[in-house]
Short mmCIF file of C-alpha atoms in Angstrom, two decimals:
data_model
loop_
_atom_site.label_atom_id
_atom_site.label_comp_id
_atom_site.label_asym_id
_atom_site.label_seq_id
_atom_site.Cartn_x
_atom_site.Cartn_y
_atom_site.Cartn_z
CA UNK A 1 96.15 67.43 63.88
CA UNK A 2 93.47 64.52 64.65
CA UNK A 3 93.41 62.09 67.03
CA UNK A 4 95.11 58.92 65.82
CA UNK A 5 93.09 55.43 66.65
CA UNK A 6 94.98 52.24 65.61
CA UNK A 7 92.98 49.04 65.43
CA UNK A 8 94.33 45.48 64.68
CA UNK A 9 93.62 44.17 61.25
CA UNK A 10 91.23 41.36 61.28
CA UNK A 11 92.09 37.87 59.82
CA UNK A 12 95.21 37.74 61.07
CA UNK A 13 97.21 34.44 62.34
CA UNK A 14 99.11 33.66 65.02
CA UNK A 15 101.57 30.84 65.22
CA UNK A 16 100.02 29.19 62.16
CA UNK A 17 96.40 29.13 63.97
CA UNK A 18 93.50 31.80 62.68
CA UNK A 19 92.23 33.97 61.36
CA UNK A 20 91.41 35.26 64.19
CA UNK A 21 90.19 38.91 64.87
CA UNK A 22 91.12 41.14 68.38
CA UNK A 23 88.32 41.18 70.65
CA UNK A 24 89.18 44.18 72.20
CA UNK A 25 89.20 46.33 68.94
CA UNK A 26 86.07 44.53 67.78
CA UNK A 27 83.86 47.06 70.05
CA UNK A 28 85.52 50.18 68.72
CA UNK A 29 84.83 49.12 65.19
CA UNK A 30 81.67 48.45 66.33
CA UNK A 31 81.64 52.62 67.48
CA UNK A 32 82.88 53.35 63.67
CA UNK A 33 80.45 51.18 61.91
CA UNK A 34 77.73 53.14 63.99
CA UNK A 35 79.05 56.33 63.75
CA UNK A 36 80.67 56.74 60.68
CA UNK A 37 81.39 60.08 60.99
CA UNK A 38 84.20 59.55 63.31
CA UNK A 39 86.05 58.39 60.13
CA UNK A 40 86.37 62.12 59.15
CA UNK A 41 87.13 63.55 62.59
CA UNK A 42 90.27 60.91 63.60
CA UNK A 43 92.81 59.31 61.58
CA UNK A 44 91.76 54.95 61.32
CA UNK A 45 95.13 53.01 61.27
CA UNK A 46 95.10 48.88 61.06
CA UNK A 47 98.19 47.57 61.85
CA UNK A 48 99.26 43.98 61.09
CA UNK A 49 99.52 41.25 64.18
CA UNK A 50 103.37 40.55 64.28
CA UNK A 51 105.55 43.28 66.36
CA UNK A 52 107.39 45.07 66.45
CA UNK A 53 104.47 46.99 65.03
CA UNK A 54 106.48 50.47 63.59
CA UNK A 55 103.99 53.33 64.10
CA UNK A 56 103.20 52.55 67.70
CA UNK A 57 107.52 52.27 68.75
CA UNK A 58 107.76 55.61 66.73
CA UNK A 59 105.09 57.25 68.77
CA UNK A 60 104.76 55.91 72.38
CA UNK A 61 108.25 53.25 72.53
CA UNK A 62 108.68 49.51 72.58
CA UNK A 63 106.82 49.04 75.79
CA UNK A 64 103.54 50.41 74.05
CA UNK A 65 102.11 47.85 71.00
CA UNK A 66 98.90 46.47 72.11
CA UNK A 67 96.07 46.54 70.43
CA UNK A 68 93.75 49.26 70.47
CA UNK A 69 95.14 52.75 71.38
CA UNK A 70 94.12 56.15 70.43
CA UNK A 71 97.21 58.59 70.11
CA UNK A 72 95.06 61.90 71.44
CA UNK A 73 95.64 64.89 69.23
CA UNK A 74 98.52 67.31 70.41
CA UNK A 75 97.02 70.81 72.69
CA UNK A 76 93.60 69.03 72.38
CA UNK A 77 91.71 69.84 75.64
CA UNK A 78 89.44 66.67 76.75
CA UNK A 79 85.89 67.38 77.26
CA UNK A 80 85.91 64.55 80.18
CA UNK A 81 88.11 66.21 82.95
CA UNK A 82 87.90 62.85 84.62
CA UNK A 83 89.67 60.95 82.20
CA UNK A 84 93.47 60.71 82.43
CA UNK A 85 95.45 59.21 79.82
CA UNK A 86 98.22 57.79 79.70
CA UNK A 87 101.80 59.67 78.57
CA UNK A 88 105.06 57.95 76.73
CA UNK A 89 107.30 60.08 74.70
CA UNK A 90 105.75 63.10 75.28
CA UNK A 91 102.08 61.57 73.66
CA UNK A 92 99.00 61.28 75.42
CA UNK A 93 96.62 57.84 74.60
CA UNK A 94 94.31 55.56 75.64
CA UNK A 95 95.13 51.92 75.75
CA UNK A 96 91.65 50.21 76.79
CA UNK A 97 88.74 49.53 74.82
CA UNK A 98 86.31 50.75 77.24
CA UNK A 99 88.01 54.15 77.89
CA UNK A 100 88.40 54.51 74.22
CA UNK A 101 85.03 54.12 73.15
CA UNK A 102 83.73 56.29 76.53
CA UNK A 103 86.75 58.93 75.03
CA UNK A 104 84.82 58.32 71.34
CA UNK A 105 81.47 59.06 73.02
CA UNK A 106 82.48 62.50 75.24
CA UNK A 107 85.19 64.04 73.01
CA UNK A 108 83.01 63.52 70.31
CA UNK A 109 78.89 64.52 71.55
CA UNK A 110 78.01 60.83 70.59
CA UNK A 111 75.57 58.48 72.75
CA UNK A 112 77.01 56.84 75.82
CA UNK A 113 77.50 52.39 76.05
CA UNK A 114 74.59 51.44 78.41
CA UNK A 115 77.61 48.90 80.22
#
């Protein structure tokens, strides 16, 4: 099993404005585009703007449909002791940009954001 990233698809609209595309997933395409090889080690999803947005209430509940999160693979052990994810329905994942892309970097031997 991979790890499962879902990103928001860009060009979307929202309440007849746009298109608009999410800021926040933006950087971790940004990690893709740069490392493409990630493509073959997770699973990419886009999921549309409007909610309820299925595969995320399936996998982590109703609570849990922002835009990005990376659904970490099940038994994987994380390279980055320090970094604790977050649990819902017995999943762990990462809800923040930042920690995703610093998750992207560790898991995954790739360079480090100079933030």
């Amino acid at each position: 099993m991979k790890d499962k990233l879902y990103l928001l698809r860009p060009g979307f609209t929202n309440a007849g404005m746009g298109p608009f595309y999410c800021s926040d997933s933006a950087p971790v395409e940004g990690m893709l585009s740069f490392f493409p090889k990630l493509r073959e080690l997770i699973d990419v999803h886009y999921l549309e703007f409007p909610r309820p947005r299925q595969a995320l209430v399936k996998a982590l509940g109703d609570q849990y449909q922002s835009l990005p999160v990376l659904i970490l693979a099940e038994g994987l052990t994380l390279k980055d002791k320090e970094l604790e994810p977050s649990r819902a329905n017995g999943a762990r994942f990462l809800a923040d940009e930042k920690r995703i892309r610093h998750y992207l970097s560790t898991q995954y031997d790739l360079p480090q954001a100079s933030e």
